[in-house]
C-alpha positions as MATLAB code, in Angstrom:
seq = 'MGHKITTEFEPLHLAVLTVSDTRSLDNDTSGQLLVDNLLEEGHQLADRKIVVDDIYQIRAVLSNWIADGDVQGVLITGGTGFTQRDSTPEAVRPLLDKEVDGFGELFRQISYEQIGTSTIQSRAIAGLANGVIIFCMPGSTNACRTAWESIIRPQLDARQGPCNFVNELKRSVTPACSSRG';
ca = [
      -0.132    0.231    0.013;
       2.825    2.784    0.985;
       2.618    6.204    2.980;
      -0.554    7.272    1.106;
      -0.925   11.221    3.030;
      -3.993   12.781    2.277;
      -5.714   15.674    2.887;
      -8.746   14.781    4.319;
      -9.014   13.309    8.161;
      -9.852    9.336    8.281;
     -12.106    8.808   11.901;
     -10.790    4.903   12.654;
     -12.156    2.692   15.142;
      -9.929    2.137   18.231;
     -10.919    0.411   21.408;
      -9.244    1.065   25.211;
      -7.858   -1.336   27.419;
      -6.845   -0.529   30.729;
      -4.923   -3.496   33.033;
      -5.651   -2.416   36.237;
      -6.023   -4.980   39.576;
      -7.863   -1.864   41.069;
      -9.793    0.417   38.082;
     -13.001    0.244   38.005;
     -15.057    2.635   35.124;
     -15.349    5.553   37.608;
     -11.862    5.636   38.523;
      -9.835    4.896   35.400;
      -8.056    8.636   34.579;
      -5.659    7.303   31.745;
      -8.858    4.912   30.161;
     -11.109    7.690   30.404;
      -7.782   10.027   29.025;
      -7.605    8.273   26.040;
     -11.303    7.506   25.438;
     -12.040   11.219   25.987;
      -9.044   11.855   23.283;
      -9.922    9.813   20.329;
     -13.327   11.481   20.149;
     -12.002   14.605   20.507;
      -9.482   14.039   17.414;
     -12.993   12.438   15.298;
     -12.424    9.059   15.982;
     -15.612    6.429   16.952;
     -14.501    4.752   20.547;
     -14.744    1.220   19.310;
     -15.663   -0.943   23.101;
     -13.562   -0.170   26.007;
     -12.668   -3.179   28.377;
     -10.900   -2.885   32.055;
      -8.912   -6.558   32.986;
      -6.457   -7.683   36.156;
      -2.941   -8.161   34.915;
      -3.106  -11.220   34.047;
      -2.378  -12.301   30.858;
      -4.153  -14.449   29.547;
      -7.193  -12.384   30.122;
      -5.516   -9.500   27.993;
      -4.640  -11.227   25.548;
      -8.792  -12.986   25.124;
      -9.512   -9.301   25.150;
      -6.666   -8.236   22.871;
      -7.535  -11.139   20.797;
     -11.200  -10.282   19.642;
     -10.593   -7.320   19.253;
      -7.602   -8.005   16.684;
      -9.500  -10.693   15.056;
     -12.947   -8.602   14.620;
     -13.641   -6.659   11.409;
     -14.182   -3.093   12.917;
     -11.549   -2.373   15.598;
      -8.341   -0.939   13.618;
      -6.430    0.120   16.733;
      -5.995   -0.612   20.222;
      -5.246    1.488   23.063;
      -3.743   -0.181   26.381;
      -3.084    1.434   29.192;
      -1.472    0.155   32.680;
       1.026   -3.101   32.827;
       3.634   -2.776   31.357;
       6.568   -1.863   34.632;
       8.970   -3.684   36.566;
       5.769   -5.195   39.185;
       5.274   -8.811   39.793;
       1.594   -7.791   38.075;
       3.097   -6.046   34.907;
       2.354   -8.139   32.645;
       0.971   -6.133   29.479;
       4.243   -7.202   26.949;
       4.076  -10.314   28.113;
       0.636  -10.403   27.065;
       1.103   -8.595   24.229;
       3.993   -9.786   22.041;
       2.638  -13.228   20.932;
       0.290  -11.627   19.047;
       2.253   -9.376   17.333;
       2.950   -9.726   13.179;
       4.954   -7.035   13.411;
       7.402   -4.903   16.534;
       7.078   -1.423   16.130;
       9.945   -0.626   17.921;
       9.862    3.434   17.632;
       7.473    3.887   19.613;
       8.937    2.316   23.007;
      12.133    4.252   22.342;
      10.360    7.346   21.409;
       8.495    6.928   24.156;
      10.978    6.417   26.459;
      13.506    9.144   24.829;
      10.261   12.031   25.696;
       9.289   10.637   28.928;
      13.076   11.270   30.110;
      12.282   15.435   29.778;
       9.478   15.052   32.268;
      10.581   11.934   34.336;
      14.151   11.451   34.209;
      15.729    7.887   33.976;
      12.413    6.498   35.830;
      11.661    6.513   31.994;
      13.640    2.787   31.708;
      11.045    1.572   34.106;
       8.718    2.081   31.077;
       8.185   -1.047   29.074;
       5.942    0.485   26.387;
       6.135   -1.071   22.938;
       2.872   -1.252   20.401;
       2.910   -3.203   17.209;
       0.193   -4.705   14.200;
      -1.559   -7.494   14.488;
      -4.015   -8.837   11.439;
      -4.156   -4.961   10.471;
      -4.501   -3.683   13.394;
      -2.217   -0.625   15.502;
      -1.819   -1.605   19.257;
      -0.454    1.045   21.759;
       0.449   -0.045   24.849;
       1.419    2.821   27.750;
       1.954    2.676   31.139;
      -0.780    3.574   33.451;
      -0.504    6.847   34.749;
      -2.797    9.384   32.903;
       0.489   11.234   32.695;
       2.200    8.936   30.356;
      -0.809    7.672   28.746;
      -0.781   12.020   27.708;
       2.141   11.723   26.741;
       2.281    9.278   24.401;
      -0.856   10.356   22.304;
      -0.081   13.674   22.124;
       3.385   13.304   21.338;
       2.987   10.078   18.553;
      -0.282    8.032   18.714;
      -2.198   11.184   17.238;
      -0.342   12.025   15.164;
       0.843    8.405   13.531;
      -3.005    8.003   13.492;
      -3.899   10.990   11.015;
      -3.788    9.880    7.507;
      -3.183   13.608    6.453;
       0.649   13.078    9.229;
       3.392   12.889    7.053;
       5.613   11.800    5.625;
       4.478    9.030    7.256;
       1.469    7.121    9.366;
       0.052    3.640   10.065;
      -3.178    4.598    8.544;
      -2.819    2.692    5.163;
      -1.815   -0.127    6.763;
      -4.542   -1.228    8.419;
      -7.602   -2.833    7.697;
     -10.336   -1.259    7.296;
     -13.540   -1.294    9.216;
     -16.337   -2.875    7.619;
     -18.612   -0.257    9.758;
     -18.981    3.079    8.460;
     -16.800    5.802   10.649;
     -19.785    7.691   10.878;
     -22.063    4.638   12.358;
     -22.711    3.632   15.963;
     -21.793    0.038   17.605;
     -25.131   -0.907   18.979;
];
């Protein structure tokens, strides 16, 4: 397909997954920030879930979204640290067709300006699976804001040059202007 740049915004169907043993929809500030930002940008919320930090529960939700004809991207917050329970990268990596190495590298570079050397404790990753872009970022609201504003938002915009991920994603079977039941 190449890296075709367009002059028109193309809304995508994005899902948000929060990985946490303590969060609910009422107190999930990071997941809510991602939902608010993607909607504000003009994308559609395909689905939103919260799962405990368990490799197999993460994989189950993510596998369903990867196979879903309407999900074009997944934003995952949480589970990227070094505690014994943090397992998001281990859950996600085996499902990826290609890893986007530059995402974690760039996220840590940008984060260094904000939090110093603590950024090395982030295992942020991204990749493509079945035409779905998946971004895994830390659970803090500030980390999600940094990732969205500095990296994810521009890369999910078909107008972003010299390249972006929009042309690499599967085409949604549901038009972006309709809502899911």
